[in-house]
Coordinates of C-alpha atoms in Angstrom, one line a residue:
X1 CA 0.1 0.0 0.0
X2 CA 1.3 3.5 -0.8
X3 CA -0.1 6.8 -0.2
X4 CA 1.2 10.6 -0.4
X5 CA 0.8 12.2 2.9
X6 CA -1.2 15.4 2.6
X7 CA -1.5 18.6 4.9
X8 CA -4.8 17.1 6.4
X9 CA -2.6 14.3 7.8
X10 CA -0.3 16.7 9.8
X11 CA -0.1 17.1 13.6
X12 CA 0.5 20.3 15.4
X13 CA 4.1 20.0 14.8
X14 CA 3.7 19.8 11.0
X15 CA 4.9 16.1 10.9
X16 CA 2.4 13.2 9.8
X17 CA 0.1 12.6 12.7
X18 CA 0.6 9.2 14.4
X19 CA -3.1 8.4 14.2
X20 CA -3.0 8.6 10.6
X21 CA -0.1 6.1 10.4
X22 CA -1.9 3.7 12.9
X23 CA -5.1 3.8 10.7
X24 CA -3.1 3.0 7.6
X25 CA -1.2 0.2 9.4
X26 CA -4.7 -1.2 10.4
X27 CA -5.8 -1.2 6.8
X28 CA -2.6 -2.8 5.6
X29 CA -2.9 -5.5 8.4
X30 CA -6.6 -6.1 7.2
X31 CA -5.6 -6.5 3.5
X32 CA -2.7 -8.9 4.4
X33 CA -4.5 -11.0 6.7
X34 CA -7.9 -11.2 4.7
X35 CA -5.8 -12.1 1.7
X36 CA -4.2 -14.9 3.6
X37 CA -7.2 -16.1 5.3
X38 CA -9.7 -15.8 2.3
X39 CA -12.3 -14.1 4.4
X40 CA -12.9 -10.9 6.5
X41 CA -10.5 -10.3 9.3
X42 CA -10.9 -7.9 12.2
X43 CA -8.3 -6.3 14.4
X44 CA -7.8 -8.1 17.7
X45 CA -4.7 -6.3 19.0
X46 CA -1.7 -4.1 18.1
X47 CA 1.2 -5.9 19.8
X48 CA 3.5 -2.7 19.5
X49 CA 4.1 0.2 17.0
X50 CA 7.6 1.6 17.0
X51 CA 7.9 5.2 15.5
X52 CA 11.6 5.4 14.5
X53 CA 11.5 8.6 12.5
X54 CA 8.9 11.4 11.9
X55 CA 7.3 11.4 8.3
X56 CA 6.8 14.6 6.5
X57 CA 3.9 15.8 4.6
X58 CA 4.4 15.3 1.0
X59 CA 6.4 12.1 1.5
X60 CA 5.3 8.8 -0.2
X61 CA 4.6 6.3 2.5
X62 CA 4.6 2.6 1.7
X63 CA 3.2 0.0 4.0
X64 CA 4.5 -3.6 3.3
X65 CA 2.8 -6.4 5.3
X66 CA 3.4 -10.0 5.6
X67 CA 2.0 -12.9 7.6
X68 CA 4.6 -13.6 10.3
X69 CA 2.3 -16.1 12.5
X70 CA -0.9 -18.0 11.8
X71 CA -2.7 -19.7 14.6
X72 CA -6.0 -21.4 14.6
X73 CA -8.2 -18.4 13.8
X74 CA -5.8 -15.6 14.2
X75 CA -3.0 -14.1 12.0
X76 CA -0.2 -11.9 13.2
X77 CA 0.8 -9.4 10.5
X78 CA 4.2 -7.6 10.5
X79 CA 3.9 -4.3 8.7
X80 CA 7.1 -2.3 7.7
X81 CA 6.5 1.4 7.1
X82 CA 8.7 3.5 4.6
X83 CA 8.7 7.1 3.9
X84 CA 10.2 8.3 0.7
X85 CA 11.1 11.9 -0.5
X86 CA 10.4 11.5 -4.0
X87 CA 12.2 14.7 -5.0
X88 CA 15.4 13.7 -3.2
X89 CA 15.1 9.8 -3.9
X90 CA 15.5 9.1 -0.2
X91 CA 13.6 6.2 1.5
X92 CA 13.6 5.6 5.2
X93 CA 12.3 2.9 7.4
X94 CA 10.0 4.9 9.8
X95 CA 7.7 2.2 11.6
X96 CA 7.4 -1.5 12.4
X97 CA 4.1 -2.7 13.7
X98 CA 2.6 -6.1 14.5
X99 CA -1.2 -6.5 14.4
X100 CA -3.2 -9.7 15.3
X101 CA -6.2 -10.1 13.2
X102 CA -8.9 -12.6 13.6
X103 CA -10.7 -14.3 10.6
X104 CA -14.3 -14.1 10.6
X105 CA -17.0 -16.0 8.8
X106 CA -20.7 -15.9 9.7
X107 CA -19.9 -13.5 12.5
X108 CA -17.8 -16.1 14.3
X109 CA -14.0 -16.7 14.3
X110 CA -13.1 -19.1 11.7
X111 CA -10.0 -21.4 11.0
X112 CA -7.2 -19.8 8.9
X113 CA -4.9 -21.8 6.5
X114 CA -1.6 -23.2 7.8
X115 CA 1.2 -20.8 7.2
X116 CA 3.6 -22.4 4.4
X117 CA 7.3 -21.9 5.1
X118 CA 9.3 -21.0 1.8
X119 CA 12.6 -19.8 3.3
X120 CA 14.6 -20.2 6.7
X121 CA 13.3 -16.5 7.4
X122 CA 9.8 -17.6 7.2
X123 CA 10.6 -20.3 9.8
X124 CA 12.3 -17.9 12.0
X125 CA 9.4 -15.3 11.7
X126 CA 6.7 -18.0 12.6
X127 CA 8.7 -18.9 15.6
X128 CA 9.2 -15.5 16.8
X129 CA 5.6 -14.8 16.2
X130 CA 4.5 -18.0 18.2
X131 CA 6.7 -16.8 21.1
X132 CA 5.2 -13.3 21.0
X133 CA 1.8 -14.8 21.3
X134 CA 2.7 -17.0 24.1
X135 CA 4.5 -14.1 26.0
X136 CA 1.4 -11.8 25.5
X137 CA -0.9 -14.4 27.1
X138 CA 1.6 -14.8 30.0
X139 CA 2.0 -11.1 30.4
X140 CA -1.7 -10.6 30.4
X141 CA -2.1 -13.2 33.1
X142 CA 0.7 -11.7 35.2
X143 CA -0.6 -8.2 34.9
X144 CA -4.1 -9.3 35.9
X145 CA -2.7 -11.1 38.9
X146 CA -0.7 -7.9 40.1
X147 CA -3.9 -5.6 39.5
X148 CA -5.9 -8.0 41.7
X149 CA -3.2 -7.9 44.3
X150 CA -3.4 -4.1 44.2
X151 CA -7.2 -4.1 44.4
X152 CA -7.0 -6.4 47.6
X153 CA -4.2 -4.5 49.3
X154 CA -4.7 -2.4 52.4
X155 CA -4.1 1.4 52.3
X156 CA -0.9 0.8 54.3
X157 CA 0.4 -1.8 51.8
X158 CA -0.4 0.7 48.9
X159 CA 1.3 3.5 50.6
X160 CA 4.5 1.2 51.0
X161 CA 4.3 0.4 47.2
X162 CA 4.0 4.1 46.3
X163 CA 6.9 5.0 48.7
X164 CA 8.9 2.4 46.9
X165 CA 8.0 3.4 43.4
X166 CA 8.4 7.2 44.1
X167 CA 12.2 6.5 45.7
X168 CA 11.2 7.9 48.9

């Protein structure tokens, strides 16, 4: 996917608004996952989006998506974003994002095809995606456990935790 960034895409500093990039990443994730799954896919989560460099209004921005992991009904899409100053012929990698999409048929999650590995890099990307998925679940469980501990803590325990976190 490639688009020229317009003045309406600018933030208050005159650079391209991060929300514009996020919305285009989501569209690229949809197109990539839906093409792979052969059905409509919806966004389940953004794993992370790294903003490495600002993008200027007037630059051509290219979004390149590939399936990095496929589970039973979900697909992780890695999207690389490049900004190109056409007049100077300079292309920069500005963002990397990972989006998890869920395949939908008849308003329910539906199985996706198995991912076929054509290269060594495909195998590595799949294993990395599988590990990211497992770590997300573990992190979610651990975070909820800690939040539950906070909710059940006494005011004195919360004050002790606050004192430790503020360096007092």
